[in-house]
Amino acid sequence: MKVNVLRLDHRRVRDARITTHVCLTARAFGASKVILSGDQDKKIMENVRDVVKRWGGNFEIDYCKRWDKFIDDWKRNGGEVIHLTMYGEAVQNITGKIRESTKDKLVVVGGSRVPSKVYQESDWNVSVTNQPHSEVAALSIFLHTLFDGKEYEIDFKNSELKIIPTAHGKKVLTKYKNSEIDDQ
């Protein structure tokens, strides 16, 4: 099962930081791709591609002008749509059922205002609590639950950098040499 993330209504000036965090979270937690809709933002796309180059993996980022057509095409091609919203079914109660299907998943995270079509066209509307919070938090918790914690074991191939976990200090392996950096 492939998992892609559709970021709705990106606004270049206002949302650059949060959209970047959506992309980084999607990558780190096991998604294959993020599709941006809203403003086309080449800078974010270049930054994410640079992260993939340095930190490895096969993660992709793309842009679509018409998110509604993208969702229609996704479903027509046999994929399922999961919309993360505080109005949906509780993540802890529904994710097992979502995981049972091996169909590719499109996880939709909102922007400023989510159109009603997203709620109607989604196979599942899923909530991570029924309180206002960040779409980044919702995405990380949903993906963690969907992958049952296996995202912790992802090996990001072809990386230039790799963190070696340590109790104190920092240890970074590079493609060319092993360097240790002390905490300041």
Coordinates of N, CA and C in Angstrom, one line a residue:
M1 N 0.8 -1.2 0.0 CA 0.0 0.0 0.0 C 0.9 1.2 0.0
K2 N 0.6 2.1 -0.9 CA 1.3 3.4 -1.0 C 0.5 4.4 -0.3
V3 N 1.1 5.3 0.4 CA 0.4 6.4 1.1 C 1.0 7.8 0.6
N4 N 0.1 8.6 0.0 CA 0.4 9.9 -0.4 C -0.4 10.9 0.4
V5 N 0.1 12.1 0.5 CA -0.6 13.2 1.2 C -0.9 14.3 0.3
L6 N -2.1 14.8 0.4 CA -2.6 16.0 -0.4 C -2.7 17.1 0.6
R7 N -1.9 18.2 0.4 CA -2.0 19.4 1.3 C -2.9 20.4 0.5
L8 N -4.0 20.6 1.1 CA -5.0 21.6 0.5 C -4.6 23.0 0.8
D9 N -4.9 23.9 -0.2 CA -5.0 25.3 0.0 C -3.7 25.9 0.6
H10 N -2.5 25.5 0.0 CA -1.3 26.1 0.5 C -1.2 27.5 0.0
R11 N -0.9 28.4 0.9 CA -0.7 29.9 0.6 C 0.7 30.2 0.8
R12 N 1.4 30.5 -0.3 CA 2.8 30.7 -0.3 C 3.4 31.6 0.8
V13 N 2.8 32.7 1.0 CA 3.3 33.7 2.0 C 3.0 33.3 3.4
R14 N 1.8 32.8 3.6 CA 1.3 32.5 5.0 C 1.7 31.1 5.5
D15 N 1.7 30.1 4.6 CA 1.8 28.7 5.0 C 3.1 28.0 4.8
A16 N 4.1 28.8 4.4 CA 5.4 28.1 4.0 C 5.9 27.2 5.1
R17 N 6.0 27.6 6.3 CA 6.6 26.8 7.4 C 5.7 25.6 7.7
I18 N 4.4 25.8 7.8 CA 3.6 24.6 8.2 C 3.5 23.6 7.0
T19 N 3.5 24.1 5.8 CA 3.5 23.2 4.7 C 4.8 22.4 4.6
T20 N 5.9 23.1 4.9 CA 7.2 22.4 4.9 C 7.1 21.3 6.0
H21 N 6.6 21.6 7.1 CA 6.5 20.6 8.2 C 5.6 19.4 7.8
V22 N 4.5 19.7 7.1 CA 3.6 18.6 6.6 C 4.5 17.7 5.7
C23 N 5.3 18.3 4.8 CA 6.1 17.5 3.9 C 7.1 16.7 4.7
L24 N 7.8 17.3 5.6 CA 8.9 16.6 6.3 C 8.3 15.5 7.2
T25 N 7.1 15.7 7.8 CA 6.5 14.7 8.6 C 6.0 13.6 7.8
A26 N 5.4 13.9 6.6 CA 4.9 12.8 5.7 C 6.1 11.9 5.3
R27 N 7.2 12.5 5.0 CA 8.4 11.7 4.6 C 8.9 10.9 5.7
A28 N 9.1 11.5 6.9 CA 9.7 10.8 8.0 C 8.8 9.7 8.6
F29 N 7.5 9.8 8.4 CA 6.5 8.9 8.9 C 6.0 7.9 7.9
G30 N 6.6 7.8 6.7 CA 6.4 6.7 5.8 C 5.6 7.0 4.6
A31 N 5.1 8.2 4.3 CA 4.4 8.5 3.1 C 5.4 8.5 1.9
S32 N 4.8 8.3 0.7 CA 5.7 8.2 -0.5 C 5.8 9.5 -1.2
K33 N 4.7 10.4 -1.0 CA 4.7 11.6 -1.8 C 3.8 12.6 -1.1
V34 N 4.0 13.9 -1.3 CA 3.1 15.0 -1.0 C 2.7 15.7 -2.3
I35 N 1.5 16.0 -2.4 CA 1.0 16.8 -3.5 C 0.4 18.1 -2.9
L36 N 1.0 19.2 -3.4 CA 0.5 20.5 -2.9 C -0.6 21.0 -3.8
S37 N -1.6 21.6 -3.2 CA -2.6 22.4 -4.0 C -2.6 23.8 -3.4
G38 N -3.3 24.7 -4.1 CA -3.3 26.1 -3.7 C -2.2 26.8 -4.5
D39 N -1.5 27.7 -3.9 CA -0.4 28.4 -4.6 C 0.7 27.4 -4.9
Q40 N 1.2 27.5 -6.2 CA 2.4 26.8 -6.6 C 3.6 27.4 -5.9
D41 N 4.4 26.6 -5.2 CA 5.5 27.1 -4.4 C 6.7 26.3 -4.7
K42 N 7.5 26.8 -5.7 CA 8.7 26.1 -6.2 C 9.8 26.0 -5.1
K43 N 9.8 27.0 -4.3 CA 10.8 27.1 -3.2 C 10.6 25.9 -2.2
I44 N 9.4 25.7 -1.8 CA 9.2 24.6 -0.9 C 9.5 23.2 -1.6
M45 N 9.1 23.1 -2.8 CA 9.3 21.9 -3.5 C 10.8 21.6 -3.7
E46 N 11.6 22.7 -4.0 CA 13.1 22.5 -4.1 C 13.7 22.2 -2.7
N47 N 13.2 22.8 -1.6 CA 13.7 22.5 -0.3 C 13.4 21.1 0.1
V48 N 12.2 20.6 -0.2 CA 11.9 19.2 0.2 C 12.8 18.2 -0.7
R49 N 12.9 18.5 -1.9 CA 13.8 17.6 -2.8 C 15.2 17.6 -2.3
D50 N 15.7 18.8 -1.7 CA 17.0 18.9 -1.2 C 17.1 18.0 0.1
V51 N 16.1 18.0 0.9 CA 16.1 17.1 2.1 C 16.2 15.7 1.7
V52 N 15.4 15.3 0.7 CA 15.5 13.9 0.2 C 16.9 13.6 -0.3
K53 N 17.5 14.5 -1.0 CA 18.8 14.2 -1.5 C 19.8 14.0 -0.4
R54 N 19.7 14.9 0.6 CA 20.7 14.8 1.7 C 20.4 13.6 2.7
W55 N 19.1 13.4 3.0 CA 18.7 12.5 4.0 C 18.2 11.1 3.5
G56 N 18.1 11.0 2.1 CA 17.8 9.7 1.5 C 16.3 9.4 1.3
G57 N 16.1 8.3 0.7 CA 14.8 7.8 0.4 C 14.3 8.2 -0.9
N58 N 13.1 7.7 -1.2 CA 12.5 8.0 -2.6 C 11.3 8.9 -2.5
F59 N 11.2 9.7 -1.5 CA 10.0 10.6 -1.3 C 9.9 11.6 -2.4
E60 N 8.7 11.9 -2.9 CA 8.5 12.9 -3.9 C 7.6 14.0 -3.5
I61 N 7.6 15.1 -4.2 CA 6.7 16.2 -4.0 C 6.3 16.7 -5.3
D62 N 5.0 17.0 -5.4 CA 4.4 17.5 -6.7 C 3.4 18.5 -6.4
Y63 N 2.9 19.2 -7.5 CA 1.9 20.2 -7.4 C 0.7 19.8 -8.3
C64 N -0.5 20.1 -7.8 CA -1.7 20.0 -8.7 C -2.5 21.2 -8.5
K65 N -3.0 21.8 -9.6 CA -3.8 23.0 -9.5 C -5.2 22.7 -9.0
R66 N -5.8 21.6 -9.5 CA -7.2 21.2 -9.2 C -7.2 20.0 -8.2
W67 N -7.3 20.3 -6.9 CA -7.3 19.2 -5.9 C -8.5 18.3 -6.1
D68 N -9.7 18.9 -6.5 CA -10.9 18.1 -6.7 C -10.8 17.1 -7.8
K69 N -10.1 17.5 -8.9 CA -9.9 16.6 -10.0 C -8.9 15.5 -9.6
F70 N -7.9 15.9 -8.8 CA -6.9 15.0 -8.3 C -7.6 13.9 -7.4
I71 N -8.5 14.3 -6.5 CA -9.2 13.3 -5.7 C -10.1 12.4 -6.6
D72 N -10.8 13.0 -7.5 CA -11.6 12.2 -8.4 C -10.8 11.1 -9.2
D73 N -9.7 11.6 -9.7 CA -8.8 10.7 -10.4 C -8.2 9.6 -9.5
W74 N -7.9 10.0 -8.3 CA -7.3 9.0 -7.3 C -8.3 7.9 -7.1
K75 N -9.6 8.3 -6.8 CA -10.6 7.3 -6.6 C -10.9 6.5 -7.8
R76 N -11.0 7.1 -8.9 CA -11.3 6.4 -10.2 C -10.2 5.3 -10.5
N77 N -9.0 5.6 -10.0 CA -7.9 4.6 -10.2 C -7.8 3.6 -9.1
G78 N -8.8 3.6 -8.2 CA -8.9 2.5 -7.2 C -8.3 2.9 -5.8
G79 N -7.9 4.1 -5.6 CA -7.3 4.5 -4.4 C -8.4 5.0 -3.4
E80 N -8.0 5.0 -2.1 CA -8.9 5.5 -1.1 C -8.5 6.8 -0.5
V81 N -9.4 7.6 0.0 CA -9.2 8.9 0.5 C -9.5 9.0 2.0
I82 N -8.5 9.4 2.8 CA -8.7 9.6 4.2 C -8.5 11.1 4.5
H83 N -9.5 11.7 5.0 CA -9.4 13.2 5.3 C -9.2 13.3 6.8
L84 N -8.2 14.0 7.2 CA -7.9 14.2 8.7 C -8.6 15.5 9.1
T85 N -9.6 15.4 10.0 CA -10.4 16.5 10.5 C -10.8 16.2 11.9
M86 N -11.1 17.3 12.7 CA -11.5 17.1 14.0 C -12.9 16.6 14.1
Y87 N -13.6 16.6 13.0 CA -15.0 16.2 13.0 C -15.2 14.7 12.6
G88 N -14.2 13.9 12.4 CA -14.3 12.6 11.9 C -14.4 11.5 13.0
E89 N -14.3 10.3 12.6 CA -14.3 9.1 13.5 C -12.9 9.1 14.2
A90 N -12.9 8.7 15.4 CA -11.7 8.7 16.2 C -10.6 7.8 15.6
V91 N -9.4 8.3 15.5 CA -8.3 7.6 14.9 C -8.1 6.2 15.5
Q92 N -8.2 6.2 16.8 CA -7.9 4.9 17.5 C -9.0 3.8 17.2
N93 N -10.2 4.3 16.8 CA -11.3 3.3 16.5 C -11.3 2.9 15.0
I94 N -10.8 3.7 14.1 CA -11.0 3.5 12.7 C -9.8 3.0 11.9
T95 N -8.6 3.3 12.4 CA -7.4 3.1 11.7 C -7.2 1.6 11.4
G96 N -7.6 0.7 12.3 CA -7.4 -0.7 12.0 C -8.2 -1.1 10.8
K97 N -9.4 -0.6 10.6 CA -10.2 -0.9 9.5 C -9.6 -0.3 8.2
I98 N -9.1 0.9 8.3 CA -8.4 1.5 7.1 C -7.2 0.7 6.7
R99 N -6.4 0.2 7.7 CA -5.2 -0.6 7.4 C -5.6 -2.0 6.8
E100 N -6.7 -2.5 7.0 CA -7.1 -3.8 6.4 C -7.1 -3.8 4.9
S101 N -7.4 -2.6 4.3 CA -7.5 -2.5 2.9 C -6.0 -2.2 2.4
T102 N -5.7 -3.0 1.3 CA -4.3 -2.8 0.7 C -4.3 -1.8 -0.4
K103 N -5.5 -1.1 -0.6 CA -5.5 -0.1 -1.6 C -4.6 1.1 -1.3
D104 N -4.1 1.8 -2.3 CA -3.3 3.0 -2.0 C -4.2 4.0 -1.3
K105 N -3.5 4.8 -0.5 CA -4.2 5.8 0.4 C -3.8 7.2 0.0
L106 N -4.7 8.1 0.0 CA -4.5 9.5 -0.2 C -5.0 10.2 1.1
V107 N -4.0 10.7 1.9 CA -4.4 11.4 3.2 C -4.5 12.9 2.9
V108 N -5.6 13.4 3.2 CA -5.9 14.9 2.9 C -5.8 15.6 4.2
V109 N -4.9 16.7 4.2 CA -4.8 17.6 5.3 C -5.2 19.0 4.8
G110 N -5.9 19.6 5.6 CA -6.6 20.9 5.2 C -5.6 22.1 5.2
G111 N -6.2 23.2 4.8 CA -5.6 24.5 4.8 C -6.5 25.4 5.6
S112 N -6.8 26.6 5.0 CA -7.6 27.6 5.7 C -9.0 27.1 5.9
R113 N -9.6 26.6 4.9 CA -11.0 26.1 5.0 C -11.2 24.9 4.1
V114 N -11.7 23.8 4.6 CA -11.8 22.6 3.8 C -13.2 22.6 3.2
P115 N -13.3 22.5 1.9 CA -14.6 22.5 1.2 C -15.4 21.2 1.5
S116 N -16.7 21.3 1.5 CA -17.5 20.2 1.9 C -17.3 19.0 1.0
K117 N -16.9 19.2 -0.3 CA -16.6 18.1 -1.2 C -15.6 17.1 -0.6
V118 N -14.6 17.6 0.1 CA -13.6 16.7 0.7 C -14.2 15.8 1.7
Y119 N -15.1 16.3 2.6 CA -15.8 15.5 3.5 C -16.6 14.4 2.8
Q120 N -17.3 14.8 1.8 CA -18.2 13.9 1.1 C -17.5 12.9 0.2
E121 N -16.4 13.2 -0.4 CA -15.7 12.3 -1.3 C -14.7 11.4 -0.5
S122 N -14.4 11.7 0.7 CA -13.5 10.8 1.5 C -14.1 9.5 1.9
D123 N -13.3 8.5 1.8 CA -13.8 7.2 2.3 C -13.9 7.2 3.8
W124 N -13.0 7.9 4.4 CA -13.0 8.1 5.8 C -12.6 9.5 6.2
N125 N -13.4 10.1 7.1 CA -13.0 11.3 7.8 C -12.6 10.9 9.2
V126 N -11.3 11.2 9.5 CA -10.7 10.7 10.7 C -10.2 11.8 11.6
S127 N -10.5 11.7 12.9 CA -10.1 12.7 13.8 C -9.0 12.2 14.7
V128 N -8.1 13.1 15.0 CA -7.1 12.9 16.0 C -7.5 13.9 17.1
T129 N -8.3 13.5 18.0 CA -9.0 14.3 19.0 C -10.1 15.2 18.3
N130 N -11.0 15.7 19.1 CA -12.0 16.5 18.5 C -11.8 18.0 18.9
Q131 N -10.5 18.3 19.1 CA -10.1 19.7 19.5 C -9.3 20.3 18.4
P132 N -9.3 21.6 18.3 CA -8.4 22.3 17.3 C -6.9 22.0 17.6
H133 N -6.2 21.7 16.6 CA -4.7 21.5 16.7 C -4.1 21.5 15.3
S134 N -2.8 21.2 15.2 CA -2.1 21.3 14.0 C -2.3 20.1 13.1
E135 N -2.4 20.4 11.8 CA -2.5 19.3 10.8 C -1.2 18.5 10.8
V136 N -0.1 19.1 11.2 CA 1.2 18.3 11.3 C 1.1 17.2 12.4
A137 N 0.5 17.6 13.5 CA 0.3 16.7 14.6 C -0.6 15.6 14.2
A138 N -1.7 15.9 13.6 CA -2.7 14.9 13.1 C -2.1 14.0 12.1
L139 N -1.3 14.5 11.2 CA -0.7 13.6 10.2 C 0.3 12.7 10.8
S140 N 1.1 13.1 11.7 CA 2.1 12.3 12.4 C 1.4 11.2 13.2
I141 N 0.4 11.5 13.9 CA -0.3 10.5 14.7 C -1.0 9.5 13.8
F142 N -1.7 10.0 12.8 CA -2.4 9.1 11.9 C -1.4 8.1 11.2
L143 N -0.3 8.6 10.6 CA 0.6 7.8 10.0 C 1.2 6.8 10.9
H144 N 1.6 7.2 12.1 CA 2.1 6.3 13.1 C 1.1 5.2 13.4
T145 N -0.1 5.6 13.6 CA -1.1 4.6 13.9 C -1.4 3.6 12.7
L146 N -1.4 4.2 11.5 CA -1.6 3.4 10.3 C -0.5 2.4 10.1
F147 N 0.7 2.8 10.2 CA 1.9 1.9 10.0 C 2.2 1.1 11.2
D148 N 1.4 1.3 12.3 CA 1.6 0.5 13.5 C 3.0 0.6 14.1
G149 N 3.6 1.8 14.0 CA 4.9 2.0 14.5 C 6.1 1.6 13.7
K150 N 5.8 0.9 12.5 CA 6.9 0.4 11.7 C 7.7 1.5 11.0
E151 N 7.1 2.7 11.0 CA 7.9 3.8 10.3 C 9.2 4.1 11.1
Y152 N 9.3 3.7 12.3 CA 10.5 3.9 13.1 C 11.7 3.1 12.5
E153 N 11.3 2.0 11.7 CA 12.3 1.1 11.1 C 12.7 1.5 9.7
I154 N 12.2 2.6 9.1 CA 12.5 2.9 7.7 C 14.0 3.2 7.6
D155 N 14.5 2.6 6.5 CA 15.9 2.8 6.2 C 15.9 3.7 4.9
F156 N 16.3 5.0 5.1 CA 16.3 5.9 4.0 C 17.6 5.7 3.2
K157 N 17.5 5.0 2.1 CA 18.6 4.6 1.3 C 19.2 5.8 0.6
N158 N 20.5 5.7 0.2 CA 21.2 6.7 -0.6 C 21.3 8.1 0.1
S159 N 21.4 8.1 1.4 CA 21.5 9.4 2.1 C 23.0 9.9 2.2
E160 N 23.1 11.2 2.2 CA 24.4 11.8 2.5 C 24.7 11.9 4.0
L161 N 23.6 12.0 4.8 CA 23.7 12.2 6.2 C 22.9 11.1 6.9
K162 N 23.4 10.7 8.1 CA 22.7 9.8 8.9 C 23.0 10.1 10.4
I163 N 22.0 10.2 11.2 CA 22.1 10.4 12.6 C 22.4 9.1 13.3
I164 N 23.4 9.0 14.2 CA 23.6 7.9 15.0 C 23.1 8.2 16.4
P165 N 22.0 7.6 16.9 CA 21.5 8.0 18.2 C 22.5 7.8 19.3
T166 N 22.6 8.8 20.2 CA 23.5 8.8 21.3 C 22.8 9.4 22.5
A167 N 23.2 9.0 23.7 CA 22.6 9.6 24.9 C 23.0 11.0 25.1
H168 N 24.2 11.4 24.7 CA 24.7 12.7 24.9 C 25.5 13.1 23.6
G169 N 25.4 14.4 23.3 CA 26.2 14.9 22.1 C 25.4 14.5 20.8
K170 N 26.1 14.8 19.7 CA 25.6 14.5 18.4 C 26.6 13.7 17.6
K171 N 26.1 12.7 16.9 CA 26.9 11.9 16.0 C 26.2 11.8 14.6
V172 N 26.9 12.3 13.6 CA 26.4 12.4 12.3 C 27.4 11.7 11.4
L173 N 26.9 10.7 10.6 CA 27.7 10.0 9.6 C 27.4 10.7 8.3
T174 N 28.4 11.0 7.5 CA 28.2 11.6 6.2 C 28.7 10.6 5.2
K175 N 28.3 10.8 4.0 CA 28.7 9.9 2.9 C 30.2 9.8 2.8
Y176 N 30.9 10.8 3.2 CA 32.4 10.9 3.0 C 33.2 10.6 4.2
K177 N 32.6 10.9 5.4 CA 33.4 10.7 6.6 C 32.5 10.6 7.8
N178 N 33.0 10.2 8.9 CA 32.3 10.1 10.2 C 32.7 11.3 11.0
S179 N 31.7 12.1 11.4 CA 32.1 13.3 12.2 C 31.2 13.3 13.5
E180 N 31.9 13.7 14.6 CA 31.1 13.9 15.8 C 31.1 15.3 16.2
I181 N 29.9 15.8 16.5 CA 29.7 17.2 16.9 C 29.2 17.2 18.3
D182 N 29.8 18.0 19.2 CA 29.4 18.1 20.6 C 28.2 19.0 20.7
D183 N 27.3 18.7 21.7 CA 26.3 19.7 22.0 C 26.9 20.9 22.6
Q184 N 26.2 22.0 22.3 CA 26.7 23.3 22.9 C 26.1 23.6 24.2

